[in-house]
GROMACS .gro file of C-alpha atoms in nm:
model
  222
    1SER     CA    1   4.492  -4.595  -4.557
    2PRO     CA    2   4.310  -4.926  -4.427
    3THR     CA    3   4.596  -5.098  -4.497
    4GLY     CA    4   4.848  -4.850  -4.286
    5ASP     CA    5   4.527  -4.911  -3.984
    6SER     CA    6   4.592  -5.303  -4.024
    7TRP     CA    7   4.981  -5.235  -4.034
    8GLY     CA    8   4.956  -5.063  -3.711
    9ILE     CA    9   4.727  -5.298  -3.508
   10PHE     CA   10   4.924  -5.584  -3.638
   11THR     CA   11   5.251  -5.401  -3.512
   12PHE     CA   12   5.077  -5.311  -3.199
   13LEU     CA   13   4.963  -5.687  -3.133
   14CYS     CA   14   5.345  -5.829  -3.213
   15ALA     CA   15   5.470  -5.607  -2.957
   16ALA     CA   16   5.199  -5.657  -2.694
   17LEU     CA   17   5.281  -5.995  -2.725
   18CYS     CA   18   5.613  -5.991  -2.739
   19ASN     CA   19   5.658  -5.748  -2.417
   20LEU     CA   20   5.347  -5.990  -2.212
   21PRO     CA   21   5.565  -6.038  -1.888
   22ALA     CA   22   5.633  -5.649  -1.899
   23LEU     CA   23   5.273  -5.567  -1.881
   24PRO     CA   24   5.097  -5.572  -1.534
   25ALA     CA   25   4.748  -5.591  -1.726
   26LEU     CA   26   4.788  -5.930  -1.808
   27ASN     CA   27   4.848  -6.188  -1.633
   28CYS     CA   28   4.958  -6.532  -1.795
   29SER     CA   29   4.886  -6.875  -1.581
   30GLU     CA   30   4.899  -7.222  -1.708
   31GLU     CA   31   4.742  -7.465  -1.422
   32LEU     CA   32   4.910  -7.805  -1.500
   33GLY     CA   33   4.649  -7.997  -1.310
   34ALA     CA   34   4.647  -8.365  -1.273
   35GLY     CA   35   4.592  -8.448  -1.693
   36GLN     CA   36   4.934  -8.319  -1.776
   37SER     CA   37   5.085  -8.437  -1.437
   38ILE     CA   38   4.938  -8.765  -1.583
   39GLN     CA   39   5.037  -8.749  -1.942
   40GLN     CA   40   5.436  -8.683  -1.814
   41THR     CA   41   5.381  -9.037  -1.570
   42TYR     CA   42   5.299  -9.227  -1.895
   43ASP     CA   43   5.557  -9.113  -2.069
   44LEU     CA   44   5.799  -9.178  -1.822
   45THR     CA   45   5.672  -9.479  -1.758
   46ARG     CA   46   5.731  -9.594  -2.070
   47TYR     CA   47   6.070  -9.467  -2.135
   48LEU     CA   48   6.170  -9.672  -1.841
   49GLU     CA   49   6.056 -10.023  -2.038
   50HIS     CA   50   6.246  -9.917  -2.335
   51GLN     CA   51   6.537  -9.869  -2.080
   52LEU     CA   52   6.517 -10.110  -1.896
   53ARG     CA   53   6.476 -10.374  -2.196
   54THR     CA   54   6.915 -10.310  -2.273
   55LEU     CA   55   6.974 -10.254  -1.882
   56ALA     CA   56   6.819 -10.613  -1.822
   57GLY     CA   57   6.977 -10.789  -2.146
   58THR     CA   58   7.270 -10.660  -2.080
   59TYR     CA   59   7.259 -10.770  -1.666
   60LEU     CA   60   7.154 -11.088  -1.763
   61ASN     CA   61   7.435 -11.168  -1.958
   62TYR     CA   62   7.701 -11.026  -1.712
   63LEU     CA   63   7.499 -11.283  -1.489
   64GLY     CA   64   7.617 -11.560  -1.748
   65PRO     CA   65   7.387 -11.904  -1.862
   66PRO     CA   66   7.142 -12.012  -1.779
   67PHE     CA   67   7.009 -11.641  -1.694
   68ASN     CA   68   7.130 -11.482  -2.025
   69GLU     CA   69   6.929 -11.827  -2.201
   70PRO     CA   70   6.598 -11.709  -2.384
   71ASP     CA   71   6.420 -11.968  -2.252
   72PHE     CA   72   6.479 -11.993  -1.905
   73ASN     CA   73   6.188 -11.927  -1.676
   74PRO     CA   74   6.255 -12.072  -1.332
   75PRO     CA   75   5.986 -12.122  -1.031
   76ARG     CA   76   6.016 -11.784  -0.835
   77LEU     CA   77   6.159 -11.871  -0.464
   78ALA     CA   78   6.023 -11.817  -0.133
   79ARG     CA   79   6.377 -11.579  -0.048
   80ALA     CA   80   6.215 -11.381  -0.382
   81GLU     CA   81   5.911 -11.306  -0.221
   82ARG     CA   82   6.057 -10.993  -0.127
   83VAL     CA   83   6.085 -10.805  -0.432
   84PRO     CA   84   5.684 -10.676  -0.494
   85SER     CA   85   5.495 -10.907  -0.708
   86ALA     CA   86   5.313 -10.769  -0.960
   87THR     CA   87   5.149 -11.086  -1.050
   88VAL     CA   88   4.778 -11.029  -0.947
   89ASP     CA   89   4.524 -11.124  -1.109
   90LEU     CA   90   4.416 -10.874  -1.440
   91ASP     CA   91   4.045 -10.819  -1.299
   92LEU     CA   92   4.137 -10.776  -0.948
   93TRP     CA   93   4.353 -10.522  -1.040
   94ARG     CA   94   4.157 -10.335  -1.256
   95GLY     CA   95   3.854 -10.372  -0.945
   96LEU     CA   96   4.048 -10.174  -0.714
   97THR     CA   97   4.023  -9.774  -0.714
   98ASP     CA   98   4.189  -9.528  -0.916
   99ASN     CA   99   4.389  -9.444  -0.561
  100ALA     CA  100   4.426  -9.803  -0.411
  101ARG     CA  101   4.645  -9.863  -0.789
  102LEU     CA  102   4.861  -9.489  -0.732
  103ALA     CA  103   4.978  -9.609  -0.411
  104ALA     CA  104   5.026 -10.002  -0.494
  105ASN     CA  105   5.235  -9.868  -0.760
  106TYR     CA  106   5.444  -9.583  -0.521
  107ARG     CA  107   5.497  -9.860  -0.252
  108ALA     CA  108   5.605 -10.122  -0.521
  109TYR     CA  109   5.873  -9.888  -0.688
  110SER     CA  110   5.995  -9.749  -0.362
  111ARG     CA  111   6.088 -10.084  -0.282
  112LEU     CA  112   6.195 -10.183  -0.615
  113LEU     CA  113   6.459  -9.867  -0.617
  114CYS     CA  114   6.613  -9.940  -0.266
  115TYR     CA  115   6.673 -10.303  -0.457
  116LEU     CA  116   6.834 -10.167  -0.790
  117ARG     CA  117   7.057  -9.932  -0.580
  118VAL     CA  118   7.209 -10.242  -0.363
  119LEU     CA  119   7.271 -10.385  -0.682
  120ASP     CA  120   7.398 -10.092  -0.781
  121GLY     CA  121   7.678 -10.119  -0.557
  122GLN     CA  122   7.751 -10.492  -0.641
  123VAL     CA  123   7.809 -10.518  -1.032
  124GLY     CA  124   8.155 -10.502  -1.138
  125THR     CA  125   8.150 -10.370  -1.438
  126ALA     CA  126   8.172  -9.962  -1.487
  127GLU     CA  127   7.934 -10.000  -1.777
  128LEU     CA  128   7.660 -10.182  -1.582
  129ARG     CA  129   7.756  -9.954  -1.286
  130HIS     CA  130   7.675  -9.653  -1.532
  131ARG     CA  131   7.322  -9.780  -1.669
  132LEU     CA  132   7.158  -9.887  -1.311
  133THR     CA  133   7.319  -9.539  -1.196
  134HIS     CA  134   7.095  -9.377  -1.444
  135PHE     CA  135   6.766  -9.638  -1.464
  136CYS     CA  136   6.757  -9.563  -1.051
  137ALA     CA  137   6.762  -9.194  -1.160
  138SER     CA  138   6.491  -9.247  -1.406
  139LEU     CA  139   6.245  -9.477  -1.176
  140GLN     CA  140   6.338  -9.235  -0.894
  141GLY     CA  141   6.137  -9.000  -1.087
  142LEU     CA  142   5.902  -9.197  -1.133
  143VAL     CA  143   5.809  -9.221  -0.797
  144LEU     CA  144   5.824  -8.843  -0.761
  145SER     CA  145   5.650  -8.835  -1.076
  146ILE     CA  146   5.333  -9.124  -0.921
  147GLY     CA  147   5.334  -8.903  -0.572
  148GLY     CA  148   5.231  -8.584  -0.795
  149VAL     CA  149   4.968  -8.760  -0.944
  150MET     CA  150   4.829  -8.837  -0.620
  151SER     CA  151   4.876  -8.531  -0.476
  152SER     CA  152   4.699  -8.320  -0.781
  153LEU     CA  153   4.416  -8.589  -0.744
  154GLY     CA  154   4.378  -8.490  -0.359
  155TYR     CA  155   4.520  -8.847  -0.254
  156PRO     CA  156   4.746  -8.859   0.020
  157LEU     CA  157   5.067  -9.062  -0.024
  158PRO     CA  158   5.116  -9.450   0.150
  159ALA     CA  159   5.269  -9.371   0.505
  160GLY     CA  160   5.592  -9.493   0.588
  161PRO     CA  161   5.909  -9.579   0.428
  162ALA     CA  162   5.953  -9.810   0.200
  163GLY     CA  163   6.164  -9.991   0.396
  164PRO     CA  164   6.469 -10.158   0.346
  165PRO     CA  165   6.602 -10.388   0.107
  166ALA     CA  166   6.625 -10.637   0.324
  167PRO     CA  167   6.453 -10.642   0.750
  168PRO     CA  168   6.786 -10.698   0.980
  169GLY     CA  169   6.866 -11.062   1.000
  170THR     CA  170   6.740 -11.200   0.668
  171PRO     CA  171   7.059 -11.417   0.560
  172ALA     CA  172   7.254 -11.300   0.235
  173ALA     CA  173   7.199 -11.590   0.004
  174PRO     CA  174   7.349 -11.901   0.055
  175ASN     CA  175   7.572 -11.933  -0.333
  176ASP     CA  176   7.624 -11.737  -0.577
  177PHE     CA  177   7.352 -11.904  -0.788
  178LEU     CA  178   7.048 -11.853  -0.544
  179LYS     CA  179   7.205 -11.460  -0.562
  180LYS     CA  180   7.178 -11.421  -0.936
  181MET     CA  181   6.796 -11.609  -0.870
  182ASP     CA  182   6.689 -11.285  -0.696
  183ASP     CA  183   6.839 -11.054  -0.930
  184PHE     CA  184   6.669 -11.231  -1.215
  185TRP     CA  185   6.347 -11.164  -1.037
  186LEU     CA  186   6.379 -10.836  -0.921
  187LEU     CA  187   6.440 -10.749  -1.322
  188LYS     CA  188   6.171 -10.977  -1.422
  189GLU     CA  189   5.938 -10.851  -1.184
  190LEU     CA  190   6.023 -10.492  -1.274
  191GLN     CA  191   5.948 -10.565  -1.656
  192THR     CA  192   5.603 -10.637  -1.517
  193TRP     CA  193   5.536 -10.377  -1.295
  194LEU     CA  194   5.662 -10.108  -1.596
  195TRP     CA  195   5.418 -10.287  -1.815
  196ARG     CA  196   5.111 -10.271  -1.614
  197SER     CA  197   5.165  -9.937  -1.499
  198ALA     CA  198   5.137  -9.803  -1.831
  199LYS     CA  199   4.833  -9.979  -1.899
  200ASP     CA  200   4.708  -9.828  -1.577
  201PHE     CA  201   4.905  -9.426  -1.656
  202ASN     CA  202   4.708  -9.468  -2.049
  203ARG     CA  203   4.385  -9.548  -1.876
  204LEU     CA  204   4.374  -9.259  -1.610
  205LYS     CA  205   4.484  -9.010  -1.846
  206LYS     CA  206   4.176  -9.116  -2.032
  207LYS     CA  207   3.943  -9.008  -1.732
  208VAL     CA  208   4.105  -8.689  -1.660
  209PRO     CA  209   4.050  -8.400  -1.843
  210PRO     CA  210   4.400  -8.183  -2.034
  211ALA     CA  211   4.552  -7.909  -1.851
  212VAL     CA  212   4.365  -7.618  -1.929
  213ILE     CA  213   4.540  -7.259  -2.002
  214THR     CA  214   4.417  -6.983  -1.933
  215LEU     CA  215   4.470  -6.562  -1.950
  216ARG     CA  216   4.332  -6.317  -1.696
  217LEU     CA  217   4.288  -5.951  -1.808
  218GLU     CA  218   4.325  -5.841  -1.410
  219ALA     CA  219   4.341  -5.423  -1.486
  220LYS     CA  220   4.040  -5.243  -1.334
  221GLY     CA  221   3.874  -5.115  -1.610
  222PHE     CA  222   3.965  -5.339  -1.846
   0.00000   0.00000   0.00000
């Protein structure tokens, strides 16, 4: 009967789909491509923004006043210039090529990660060390993700290592207040980098088409 034939065809299709990996005639391949890589990097950047808001509040409370006061806005000291600055004119930044912006992000987060790892080894509370360690792992993932985006777009990674947090011979902060000031500017610059990177990847994902999933039939005569 027509009803029986339809049910038989439906049953056959269900069985075929359930056993798809075992069928040599069908090969399902997923091309993740640049689009999905960019989307994942954007999502990770937004996650890190959220994570940093909690971490920065906890760390500034650890530093104590005046660093944890809402209206504390000190001038940037010369010694803080070792931390990669995100304070670039927005029009100038947007005028860069995608490759140049990605390379700048990759280098900056690689260096910021070095500083954060040093910070992680200096804090005195177990809870803050745990938060810093978790954040460093997430930031390392962002560096790798940006590298993946560059590779998927055919861009080479920036040459050379990111370098140590402080070049040999760089003196330590002469007092505790200046050391805390270094930490304050590290968190402040990291917040600005993540805010701008989220905008960068949001614009970039609109320029690159989404991932394509294809189903190829490879059996002869099919």
